[in-house]
Amino acid sequence: MNPIFGRGLSLQLRLFLAVLLSVAGIVADARFHLFNGVRIYMDSVVSPLIYLANTPRQLADGVNEQLQSRSQLQESNQKLEEQLFLLRSDLLRLNQLTQENERLRGLLGSPIQADSRKMVAEILAVDSDPFVHKVIIDRGERNGVYEGQPVVNDQGVVGQVVSVAKTTSRVLLITDLSHALPVRVMRNDIRAIASGSGSLDELNLKNIPRSADLQQGDLLVTSGLGGRFPMGYPVAKITRFSYEEGKPFAEVKAEPLAALDRLRYLLLLWPAPISDAASAAAVLPPAASAAAATTGQAVTKPNAVPSTRKAGPGAARTTPRSSPQPAHGGAVIQ
């Protein structure tokens, strides 16, 4: 006769086996990345649910926009026109400075930095784990998004893409504990590493000597040394610089410029294309470029033909004379 209640493994043994399998799966994923493909597939499967969950918010935003009064729209339109007028006036000066910068870079033989391609993305969801600072955006592999891609907004650096699905991507914010970003101080070019603190309004600058020339309010921008974030994008402002006797390093805190707790639209950045001037300057030998920058002399083309002319009584000097060639790119200065 069979018993009413079947006998099997005890609850403690089941719990032990479940914990053992979980630890084995975590170690296998962390060391050997066995579940990367499964994770991307699951993100692609869950993407329609994310869009579906975001639909009520979009409907509410649309209804709210429709119910705005006419006076509010007129006031908002007037403010936007004033801001546009001010930005246009600043743009005139910016165009002039850009042209002057290109001329100076051409004289120094330095490559001209081209503008990078950008794409606007909207945040669909925020990671529910309070100890992980990640958001999900509505751009993915179909839009050319790639892992490690820098993400900014109109205020400053936001983070970088860490996972890409077909139509969505996950962005790791700069305040996450696992994130670090090479920065420099705008005032004096001191370089440092800004690490996430786990709080959305704070970054840590570690291993800063207490003798460093840092002040409260100093602006931190990307240094471009990591090869991932373009150079010159604002990151944070220093809010605290203090040190204690007996400690080799100072305690430095900074506040991100981007309001990471109120994000909605983001900008995805692609690497800037290499211009003709940059590629031509890269062909020149480093010694020639360094000598030109030090002495102020122009760098000639590699196939220059030397010619000898009298420099004075009983003396002669050799000066480079370039052979006639069609001009291209305008990167080499005669």
Short mmCIF file of the C-alpha atoms (twelve columns), coordinates in Angstrom:
data_MODEL
# 
_entry.id   MODEL 
# 
loop_
_atom_site.group_PDB 
_atom_site.id 
_atom_site.type_symbol 
_atom_site.label_atom_id 
_atom_site.label_alt_id 
_atom_site.label_comp_id 
_atom_site.label_asym_id 
_atom_site.label_seq_id 
_atom_site.Cartn_x 
_atom_site.Cartn_y 
_atom_site.Cartn_z 
_atom_site.pdbx_PDB_model_num 
ATOM 1   C CA . MET A 1   0.000  0.000  0.000   1 
ATOM 2   C CA . ASN A 2   1.433  3.378  -1.043  1 
ATOM 3   C CA . PRO A 3   1.665  6.048  1.669   1 
ATOM 4   C CA . ILE A 4   -0.467 9.180  1.348   1 
ATOM 5   C CA . PHE A 5   2.515  11.513 1.625   1 
ATOM 6   C CA . GLY A 6   5.470  10.523 -0.511  1 
ATOM 7   C CA . ARG A 7   8.898  10.645 0.986   1 
ATOM 8   C CA . GLY A 8   11.717 12.444 -0.855  1 
ATOM 9   C CA . LEU A 9   14.697 14.636 -0.198  1 
ATOM 10  C CA . SER A 10  14.541 16.773 2.912   1 
ATOM 11  C CA . LEU A 11  14.017 20.517 2.654   1 
ATOM 12  C CA . GLN A 12  17.510 21.212 3.972   1 
ATOM 13  C CA . LEU A 13  19.080 19.037 1.293   1 
ATOM 14  C CA . ARG A 14  16.982 20.680 -1.434  1 
ATOM 15  C CA . LEU A 15  18.038 24.126 -0.188  1 
ATOM 16  C CA . PHE A 16  21.687 23.074 -0.138  1 
ATOM 17  C CA . LEU A 17  21.503 21.758 -3.714  1 
ATOM 18  C CA . ALA A 18  19.756 24.922 -4.923  1 
ATOM 19  C CA . VAL A 19  22.398 27.149 -3.285  1 
ATOM 20  C CA . LEU A 20  25.186 24.987 -4.706  1 
ATOM 21  C CA . LEU A 21  23.778 25.202 -8.236  1 
ATOM 22  C CA . SER A 22  23.308 28.970 -7.891  1 
ATOM 23  C CA . VAL A 23  26.913 29.519 -6.754  1 
ATOM 24  C CA . ALA A 24  28.189 27.281 -9.565  1 
ATOM 25  C CA . GLY A 25  26.165 29.269 -12.111 1 
ATOM 26  C CA . ILE A 26  27.427 32.611 -10.757 1 
ATOM 27  C CA . VAL A 27  31.061 31.480 -10.834 1 
ATOM 28  C CA . ALA A 28  30.705 30.030 -14.356 1 
ATOM 29  C CA . ASP A 29  29.156 33.247 -15.645 1 
ATOM 30  C CA . ALA A 30  31.724 35.497 -13.940 1 
ATOM 31  C CA . ARG A 31  34.803 33.498 -14.986 1 
ATOM 32  C CA . PHE A 32  33.852 31.936 -18.310 1 
ATOM 33  C CA . HIS A 33  30.946 34.181 -19.495 1 
ATOM 34  C CA . LEU A 34  28.829 31.159 -20.337 1 
ATOM 35  C CA . PHE A 35  25.500 32.962 -20.160 1 
ATOM 36  C CA . ASN A 36  26.246 36.072 -22.238 1 
ATOM 37  C CA . GLY A 37  24.340 34.729 -25.233 1 
ATOM 38  C CA . VAL A 38  21.450 33.629 -23.040 1 
ATOM 39  C CA . ARG A 39  21.345 37.060 -21.378 1 
ATOM 40  C CA . ILE A 40  21.197 38.867 -24.727 1 
ATOM 41  C CA . TYR A 41  18.479 36.473 -25.926 1 
ATOM 42  C CA . MET A 42  16.462 37.041 -22.747 1 
ATOM 43  C CA . ASP A 43  16.800 40.822 -23.104 1 
ATOM 44  C CA . SER A 44  15.477 40.550 -26.650 1 
ATOM 45  C CA . VAL A 45  12.565 38.413 -25.464 1 
ATOM 46  C CA . VAL A 46  11.724 40.791 -22.603 1 
ATOM 47  C CA . SER A 47  11.979 43.934 -24.788 1 
ATOM 48  C CA . PRO A 48  8.283  43.845 -25.884 1 
ATOM 49  C CA . LEU A 49  7.235  43.636 -22.239 1 
ATOM 50  C CA . ILE A 50  9.363  46.699 -21.438 1 
ATOM 51  C CA . TYR A 51  7.689  48.651 -24.240 1 
ATOM 52  C CA . LEU A 52  4.280  47.455 -23.036 1 
ATOM 53  C CA . ALA A 53  5.017  48.518 -19.456 1 
ATOM 54  C CA . ASN A 54  6.158  51.929 -20.702 1 
ATOM 55  C CA . THR A 55  2.932  52.516 -22.670 1 
ATOM 56  C CA . PRO A 56  0.871  53.917 -19.717 1 
ATOM 57  C CA . ARG A 57  3.523  56.524 -18.998 1 
ATOM 58  C CA . GLN A 58  3.617  57.592 -22.636 1 
ATOM 59  C CA . LEU A 59  -0.174 57.868 -22.683 1 
ATOM 60  C CA . ALA A 60  -0.147 59.917 -19.478 1 
ATOM 61  C CA . ASP A 61  2.524  62.233 -20.872 1 
ATOM 62  C CA . GLY A 62  0.503  62.689 -24.070 1 
ATOM 63  C CA . VAL A 63  -2.664 63.523 -22.144 1 
ATOM 64  C CA . ASN A 64  -0.748 65.953 -19.936 1 
ATOM 65  C CA . GLU A 65  0.667  67.745 -22.958 1 
ATOM 66  C CA . GLN A 66  -2.782 68.030 -24.507 1 
ATOM 67  C CA . LEU A 67  -4.279 69.524 -21.332 1 
ATOM 68  C CA . GLN A 68  -1.743 72.330 -20.972 1 
ATOM 69  C CA . SER A 69  -3.307 75.758 -21.078 1 
ATOM 70  C CA . ARG A 70  -2.702 78.204 -23.885 1 
ATOM 71  C CA . SER A 71  -1.024 80.722 -21.584 1 
ATOM 72  C CA . GLN A 72  1.481  78.116 -20.412 1 
ATOM 73  C CA . LEU A 73  2.324  77.205 -23.990 1 
ATOM 74  C CA . GLN A 74  2.805  80.864 -24.933 1 
ATOM 75  C CA . GLU A 75  5.048  81.479 -21.943 1 
ATOM 76  C CA . SER A 76  7.092  78.378 -22.695 1 
ATOM 77  C CA . ASN A 77  7.380  79.371 -26.351 1 
ATOM 78  C CA . GLN A 78  8.636  82.838 -25.407 1 
ATOM 79  C CA . LYS A 79  11.298 81.410 -23.090 1 
ATOM 80  C CA . LEU A 80  12.434 79.000 -25.772 1 
ATOM 81  C CA . GLU A 81  12.725 81.815 -28.317 1 
ATOM 82  C CA . GLU A 82  14.852 83.840 -25.891 1 
ATOM 83  C CA . GLN A 83  17.116 80.868 -25.252 1 
ATOM 84  C CA . LEU A 84  17.408 80.213 -28.987 1 
ATOM 85  C CA . PHE A 85  18.376 83.830 -29.585 1 
ATOM 86  C CA . LEU A 86  21.118 83.640 -26.935 1 
ATOM 87  C CA . LEU A 87  22.408 80.333 -28.290 1 
ATOM 88  C CA . ARG A 88  22.555 81.734 -31.817 1 
ATOM 89  C CA . SER A 89  24.628 84.671 -30.595 1 
ATOM 90  C CA . ASP A 90  26.990 82.259 -28.829 1 
ATOM 91  C CA . LEU A 91  27.152 80.119 -31.964 1 
ATOM 92  C CA . LEU A 92  28.549 83.017 -33.987 1 
ATOM 93  C CA . ARG A 93  31.466 83.277 -31.595 1 
ATOM 94  C CA . LEU A 94  31.841 79.495 -31.467 1 
ATOM 95  C CA . ASN A 95  32.159 79.221 -35.262 1 
ATOM 96  C CA . GLN A 96  34.909 81.829 -35.242 1 
ATOM 97  C CA . LEU A 97  36.789 80.051 -32.442 1 
ATOM 98  C CA . THR A 98  36.417 76.717 -34.231 1 
ATOM 99  C CA . GLN A 99  37.952 78.082 -37.429 1 
ATOM 100 C CA . GLU A 100 40.789 79.681 -35.467 1 
ATOM 101 C CA . ASN A 101 41.410 76.415 -33.630 1 
ATOM 102 C CA . GLU A 102 41.585 74.486 -36.913 1 
ATOM 103 C CA . ARG A 103 44.101 76.984 -38.320 1 
ATOM 104 C CA . LEU A 104 46.292 76.712 -35.215 1 
ATOM 105 C CA . ARG A 105 46.147 72.924 -35.283 1 
ATOM 106 C CA . GLY A 106 47.111 72.994 -38.941 1 
ATOM 107 C CA . LEU A 107 50.130 75.188 -38.156 1 
ATOM 108 C CA . LEU A 108 51.215 72.845 -35.355 1 
ATOM 109 C CA . GLY A 109 50.685 69.723 -37.416 1 
ATOM 110 C CA . SER A 110 48.137 68.408 -34.928 1 
ATOM 111 C CA . PRO A 111 45.174 66.335 -36.133 1 
ATOM 112 C CA . ILE A 112 41.865 68.172 -36.290 1 
ATOM 113 C CA . GLN A 113 39.186 66.679 -34.087 1 
ATOM 114 C CA . ALA A 114 36.048 65.907 -36.052 1 
ATOM 115 C CA . ASP A 115 32.574 65.915 -34.550 1 
ATOM 116 C CA . SER A 116 31.263 62.524 -33.484 1 
ATOM 117 C CA . ARG A 117 27.946 61.064 -34.601 1 
ATOM 118 C CA . LYS A 118 25.132 61.233 -32.061 1 
ATOM 119 C CA . MET A 119 21.756 59.560 -31.588 1 
ATOM 120 C CA . VAL A 120 18.953 60.431 -29.191 1 
ATOM 121 C CA . ALA A 121 17.634 57.627 -26.967 1 
ATOM 122 C CA . GLU A 122 14.804 57.528 -24.429 1 
ATOM 123 C CA . ILE A 123 14.869 55.719 -21.099 1 
ATOM 124 C CA . LEU A 124 12.322 52.909 -20.883 1 
ATOM 125 C CA . ALA A 125 12.987 51.543 -17.395 1 
ATOM 126 C CA . VAL A 126 15.303 51.805 -14.388 1 
ATOM 127 C CA . ASP A 127 16.915 48.795 -12.737 1 
ATOM 128 C CA . SER A 128 14.929 47.797 -9.655  1 
ATOM 129 C CA . ASP A 129 18.046 46.794 -7.704  1 
ATOM 130 C CA . PRO A 130 18.895 49.767 -5.416  1 
ATOM 131 C CA . PHE A 131 22.578 48.781 -5.392  1 
ATOM 132 C CA . VAL A 132 22.912 48.747 -9.210  1 
ATOM 133 C CA . HIS A 133 22.701 51.990 -11.174 1 
ATOM 134 C CA . LYS A 134 21.480 50.930 -14.616 1 
ATOM 135 C CA . VAL A 135 18.810 52.158 -17.009 1 
ATOM 136 C CA . ILE A 136 17.274 50.615 -20.132 1 
ATOM 137 C CA . ILE A 137 17.056 52.676 -23.334 1 
ATOM 138 C CA . ASP A 138 15.065 52.183 -26.533 1 
ATOM 139 C CA . ARG A 139 18.076 51.737 -28.847 1 
ATOM 140 C CA . GLY A 140 19.808 48.464 -29.551 1 
ATOM 141 C CA . GLU A 141 21.755 46.402 -32.030 1 
ATOM 142 C CA . ARG A 142 19.491 47.457 -34.906 1 
ATOM 143 C CA . ASN A 143 20.557 51.070 -34.318 1 
ATOM 144 C CA . GLY A 144 24.283 50.256 -34.237 1 
ATOM 145 C CA . VAL A 145 24.659 50.468 -30.462 1 
ATOM 146 C CA . TYR A 146 27.681 48.579 -29.105 1 
ATOM 147 C CA . GLU A 147 29.003 47.606 -25.680 1 
ATOM 148 C CA . GLY A 148 31.213 50.251 -24.117 1 
ATOM 149 C CA . GLN A 149 29.569 53.102 -26.060 1 
ATOM 150 C CA . PRO A 150 29.665 56.436 -24.178 1 
ATOM 151 C CA . VAL A 151 26.361 58.004 -23.165 1 
ATOM 152 C CA . VAL A 152 25.842 61.695 -22.298 1 
ATOM 153 C CA . ASN A 153 23.012 64.212 -22.078 1 
ATOM 154 C CA . ASP A 154 22.771 67.990 -22.318 1 
ATOM 155 C CA . GLN A 155 24.350 68.409 -18.856 1 
ATOM 156 C CA . GLY A 156 27.266 65.994 -18.829 1 
ATOM 157 C CA . VAL A 157 28.450 62.405 -18.949 1 
ATOM 158 C CA . VAL A 158 25.856 59.807 -17.903 1 
ATOM 159 C CA . GLY A 159 27.557 56.424 -18.340 1 
ATOM 160 C CA . GLN A 160 28.267 53.719 -20.896 1 
ATOM 161 C CA . VAL A 161 26.445 50.841 -22.568 1 
ATOM 162 C CA . VAL A 162 27.135 47.471 -20.919 1 
ATOM 163 C CA . SER A 163 24.593 45.174 -22.618 1 
ATOM 164 C CA . VAL A 164 22.977 45.327 -26.068 1 
ATOM 165 C CA . ALA A 165 19.839 43.524 -27.275 1 
ATOM 166 C CA . LYS A 166 18.042 43.818 -30.618 1 
ATOM 167 C CA . THR A 167 15.924 46.871 -29.740 1 
ATOM 168 C CA . THR A 168 17.063 47.848 -26.226 1 
ATOM 169 C CA . SER A 169 20.297 48.401 -24.320 1 
ATOM 170 C CA . ARG A 170 21.405 48.707 -20.712 1 
ATOM 171 C CA . VAL A 171 23.419 51.747 -19.615 1 
ATOM 172 C CA . LEU A 172 25.659 51.671 -16.534 1 
ATOM 173 C CA . LEU A 173 25.665 55.066 -14.801 1 
ATOM 174 C CA . ILE A 174 28.912 56.718 -13.690 1 
ATOM 175 C CA . THR A 175 27.828 56.564 -10.033 1 
ATOM 176 C CA . ASP A 176 27.671 52.749 -9.956  1 
ATOM 177 C CA . LEU A 177 30.199 51.118 -7.641  1 
ATOM 178 C CA . SER A 178 31.748 49.179 -10.542 1 
ATOM 179 C CA . HIS A 179 32.292 52.229 -12.772 1 
ATOM 180 C CA . ALA A 180 35.429 54.375 -13.055 1 
ATOM 181 C CA . LEU A 181 36.163 57.228 -15.443 1 
ATOM 182 C CA . PRO A 182 39.456 59.061 -16.258 1 
ATOM 183 C CA . VAL A 183 38.962 62.802 -15.747 1 
ATOM 184 C CA . ARG A 184 41.019 65.975 -15.533 1 
ATOM 185 C CA . VAL A 185 40.541 69.262 -13.706 1 
ATOM 186 C CA . MET A 186 39.614 72.006 -16.144 1 
ATOM 187 C CA . ARG A 187 41.478 74.678 -14.180 1 
ATOM 188 C CA . ASN A 188 44.959 73.117 -14.022 1 
ATOM 189 C CA . ASP A 189 44.803 69.807 -15.988 1 
ATOM 190 C CA . ILE A 190 45.349 67.566 -12.949 1 
ATOM 191 C CA . ARG A 191 44.355 64.025 -13.921 1 
ATOM 192 C CA . ALA A 192 42.424 61.628 -11.715 1 
ATOM 193 C CA . ILE A 193 40.010 58.693 -11.713 1 
ATOM 194 C CA . ALA A 194 36.360 59.390 -10.783 1 
ATOM 195 C CA . SER A 195 34.803 56.260 -9.280  1 
ATOM 196 C CA . GLY A 196 31.174 55.581 -8.484  1 
ATOM 197 C CA . SER A 197 30.129 55.782 -4.847  1 
ATOM 198 C CA . GLY A 198 26.799 53.958 -5.027  1 
ATOM 199 C CA . SER A 199 24.937 57.243 -4.574  1 
ATOM 200 C CA . LEU A 200 23.363 59.053 -7.530  1 
ATOM 201 C CA . ASP A 201 24.707 62.440 -6.439  1 
ATOM 202 C CA . GLU A 202 28.307 61.620 -5.526  1 
ATOM 203 C CA . LEU A 203 31.588 60.472 -7.095  1 
ATOM 204 C CA . ASN A 204 34.885 59.608 -5.406  1 
ATOM 205 C CA . LEU A 205 38.332 60.714 -6.545  1 
ATOM 206 C CA . LYS A 206 40.766 58.188 -5.111  1 
ATOM 207 C CA . ASN A 207 44.542 58.301 -4.602  1 
ATOM 208 C CA . ILE A 208 44.722 62.101 -4.750  1 
ATOM 209 C CA . PRO A 209 47.763 63.500 -2.878  1 
ATOM 210 C CA . ARG A 210 46.881 66.006 -0.179  1 
ATOM 211 C CA . SER A 211 49.274 68.479 -1.808  1 
ATOM 212 C CA . ALA A 212 47.229 68.503 -5.049  1 
ATOM 213 C CA . ASP A 213 45.936 71.883 -6.175  1 
ATOM 214 C CA . LEU A 214 42.207 71.122 -5.978  1 
ATOM 215 C CA . GLN A 215 39.462 73.450 -4.828  1 
ATOM 216 C CA . GLN A 216 35.772 73.201 -4.154  1 
ATOM 217 C CA . GLY A 217 33.885 73.997 -7.356  1 
ATOM 218 C CA . ASP A 218 36.573 72.793 -9.785  1 
ATOM 219 C CA . LEU A 219 35.088 71.365 -12.975 1 
ATOM 220 C CA . LEU A 220 36.001 67.801 -13.964 1 
ATOM 221 C CA . VAL A 221 35.917 66.839 -17.658 1 
ATOM 222 C CA . THR A 222 36.745 63.637 -19.501 1 
ATOM 223 C CA . SER A 223 40.459 63.312 -20.241 1 
ATOM 224 C CA . GLY A 224 40.107 60.873 -23.136 1 
ATOM 225 C CA . LEU A 225 42.884 58.650 -21.745 1 
ATOM 226 C CA . GLY A 226 40.707 55.584 -21.343 1 
ATOM 227 C CA . GLY A 227 39.973 55.520 -25.064 1 
ATOM 228 C CA . ARG A 228 36.252 55.122 -24.409 1 
ATOM 229 C CA . PHE A 229 34.903 58.609 -23.610 1 
ATOM 230 C CA . PRO A 230 35.740 61.516 -25.932 1 
ATOM 231 C CA . MET A 231 37.873 64.257 -24.452 1 
ATOM 232 C CA . GLY A 232 36.368 67.424 -22.996 1 
ATOM 233 C CA . TYR A 233 32.858 66.365 -21.890 1 
ATOM 234 C CA . PRO A 234 31.886 67.747 -18.443 1 
ATOM 235 C CA . VAL A 235 31.509 65.129 -15.723 1 
ATOM 236 C CA . ALA A 236 31.212 66.640 -12.230 1 
ATOM 237 C CA . LYS A 237 32.171 69.454 -9.857  1 
ATOM 238 C CA . ILE A 238 34.296 68.973 -6.763  1 
ATOM 239 C CA . THR A 239 32.231 69.455 -3.609  1 
ATOM 240 C CA . ARG A 240 34.738 68.433 -0.933  1 
ATOM 241 C CA . PHE A 241 38.524 68.354 -0.595  1 
ATOM 242 C CA . SER A 242 39.867 67.444 2.840   1 
ATOM 243 C CA . TYR A 243 42.627 65.385 4.406   1 
ATOM 244 C CA . GLU A 244 43.586 64.058 7.808   1 
ATOM 245 C CA . GLU A 245 47.025 64.025 9.371   1 
ATOM 246 C CA . GLY A 246 48.757 60.702 8.956   1 
ATOM 247 C CA . LYS A 247 46.887 59.726 5.775   1 
ATOM 248 C CA . PRO A 248 48.797 59.814 2.468   1 
ATOM 249 C CA . PHE A 249 45.798 60.713 0.319   1 
ATOM 250 C CA . ALA A 250 43.089 63.335 0.555   1 
ATOM 251 C CA . GLU A 251 39.352 62.710 0.565   1 
ATOM 252 C CA . VAL A 252 37.820 64.181 -2.581  1 
ATOM 253 C CA . LYS A 253 34.105 64.120 -3.413  1 
ATOM 254 C CA . ALA A 254 32.407 65.369 -6.564  1 
ATOM 255 C CA . GLU A 255 28.819 65.849 -7.672  1 
ATOM 256 C CA . PRO A 256 27.819 64.711 -11.192 1 
ATOM 257 C CA . LEU A 257 26.569 67.512 -13.416 1 
ATOM 258 C CA . ALA A 258 23.910 65.289 -14.993 1 
ATOM 259 C CA . ALA A 259 20.812 64.800 -12.830 1 
ATOM 260 C CA . LEU A 260 21.003 61.007 -12.854 1 
ATOM 261 C CA . ASP A 261 17.790 60.590 -10.853 1 
ATOM 262 C CA . ARG A 262 15.746 62.574 -13.403 1 
ATOM 263 C CA . LEU A 263 16.984 61.205 -16.713 1 
ATOM 264 C CA . ARG A 264 14.664 60.826 -19.695 1 
ATOM 265 C CA . TYR A 265 16.530 61.502 -22.949 1 
ATOM 266 C CA . LEU A 266 20.148 60.514 -23.573 1 
ATOM 267 C CA . LEU A 267 22.707 60.905 -26.346 1 
ATOM 268 C CA . LEU A 268 24.667 57.955 -27.725 1 
ATOM 269 C CA . LEU A 269 28.103 58.898 -29.097 1 
ATOM 270 C CA . TRP A 270 30.068 57.188 -31.852 1 
ATOM 271 C CA . PRO A 271 33.828 57.662 -32.413 1 
ATOM 272 C CA . ALA A 272 34.681 60.660 -34.554 1 
ATOM 273 C CA . PRO A 273 35.815 59.814 -38.108 1 
ATOM 274 C CA . ILE A 274 39.507 60.314 -38.797 1 
ATOM 275 C CA . SER A 275 39.929 63.352 -41.033 1 
ATOM 276 C CA . ASP A 276 42.356 63.632 -43.913 1 
ATOM 277 C CA . ALA A 277 44.510 65.987 -41.851 1 
ATOM 278 C CA . ALA A 278 44.709 63.478 -38.996 1 
ATOM 279 C CA . SER A 279 45.655 60.595 -41.300 1 
ATOM 280 C CA . ALA A 280 48.289 62.684 -43.071 1 
ATOM 281 C CA . ALA A 281 49.777 63.891 -39.782 1 
ATOM 282 C CA . ALA A 282 49.953 60.311 -38.541 1 
ATOM 283 C CA . VAL A 283 52.230 59.414 -41.475 1 
ATOM 284 C CA . LEU A 284 54.918 61.888 -40.384 1 
ATOM 285 C CA . PRO A 285 57.689 60.447 -38.194 1 
ATOM 286 C CA . PRO A 286 57.369 61.333 -34.486 1 
ATOM 287 C CA . ALA A 287 60.821 62.930 -34.389 1 
ATOM 288 C CA . ALA A 288 59.932 65.343 -37.178 1 
ATOM 289 C CA . SER A 289 56.680 66.328 -35.524 1 
ATOM 290 C CA . ALA A 290 58.413 66.871 -32.161 1 
ATOM 291 C CA . ALA A 291 61.169 68.950 -33.740 1 
ATOM 292 C CA . ALA A 292 58.617 71.096 -35.550 1 
ATOM 293 C CA . ALA A 293 56.643 71.686 -32.387 1 
ATOM 294 C CA . THR A 294 59.819 72.599 -30.439 1 
ATOM 295 C CA . THR A 295 61.605 74.845 -32.902 1 
ATOM 296 C CA . GLY A 296 58.543 76.287 -34.608 1 
ATOM 297 C CA . GLN A 297 59.773 75.191 -38.035 1 
ATOM 298 C CA . ALA A 298 57.516 73.712 -40.656 1 
ATOM 299 C CA . VAL A 299 57.608 69.998 -41.408 1 
ATOM 300 C CA . THR A 300 58.287 69.164 -45.021 1 
ATOM 301 C CA . LYS A 301 57.160 66.172 -46.990 1 
ATOM 302 C CA . PRO A 302 59.226 62.972 -46.755 1 
ATOM 303 C CA . ASN A 303 60.229 63.124 -50.420 1 
ATOM 304 C CA . ALA A 304 61.758 66.606 -50.206 1 
ATOM 305 C CA . VAL A 305 64.858 67.180 -52.348 1 
ATOM 306 C CA . PRO A 306 67.691 69.042 -50.584 1 
ATOM 307 C CA . SER A 307 69.232 72.044 -52.288 1 
ATOM 308 C CA . THR A 308 72.401 73.919 -51.303 1 
ATOM 309 C CA . ARG A 309 72.750 77.681 -51.318 1 
ATOM 310 C CA . LYS A 310 75.250 80.116 -49.902 1 
ATOM 311 C CA . ALA A 311 74.573 81.308 -46.370 1 
ATOM 312 C CA . GLY A 312 77.580 83.556 -46.139 1 
ATOM 313 C CA . PRO A 313 81.245 83.817 -47.108 1 
ATOM 314 C CA . GLY A 314 82.823 80.370 -47.095 1 
ATOM 315 C CA . ALA A 315 79.750 78.640 -45.694 1 
ATOM 316 C CA . ALA A 316 76.916 76.674 -47.158 1 
ATOM 317 C CA . ARG A 317 73.720 75.262 -45.653 1 
ATOM 318 C CA . THR A 318 71.248 72.712 -46.829 1 
ATOM 319 C CA . THR A 319 67.578 73.661 -46.946 1 
ATOM 320 C CA . PRO A 320 64.719 71.375 -47.900 1 
ATOM 321 C CA . ARG A 321 63.064 72.063 -51.229 1 
ATOM 322 C CA . SER A 322 59.930 70.077 -51.918 1 
ATOM 323 C CA . SER A 323 59.411 68.520 -55.292 1 
ATOM 324 C CA . PRO A 324 56.256 69.774 -57.015 1 
ATOM 325 C CA . GLN A 325 53.274 67.576 -56.228 1 
ATOM 326 C CA . PRO A 326 49.532 68.041 -56.417 1 
ATOM 327 C CA . ALA A 327 48.139 69.294 -53.119 1 
ATOM 328 C CA . HIS A 328 45.808 66.981 -51.270 1 
ATOM 329 C CA . GLY A 329 44.298 67.194 -47.753 1 
ATOM 330 C CA . GLY A 330 46.280 70.299 -46.835 1 
ATOM 331 C CA . ALA A 331 47.818 68.541 -43.834 1 
ATOM 332 C CA . VAL A 332 51.521 69.103 -44.609 1 
ATOM 333 C CA . ILE A 333 52.832 72.636 -44.190 1 
ATOM 334 C CA . GLN A 334 55.376 73.946 -46.613 1 
# 
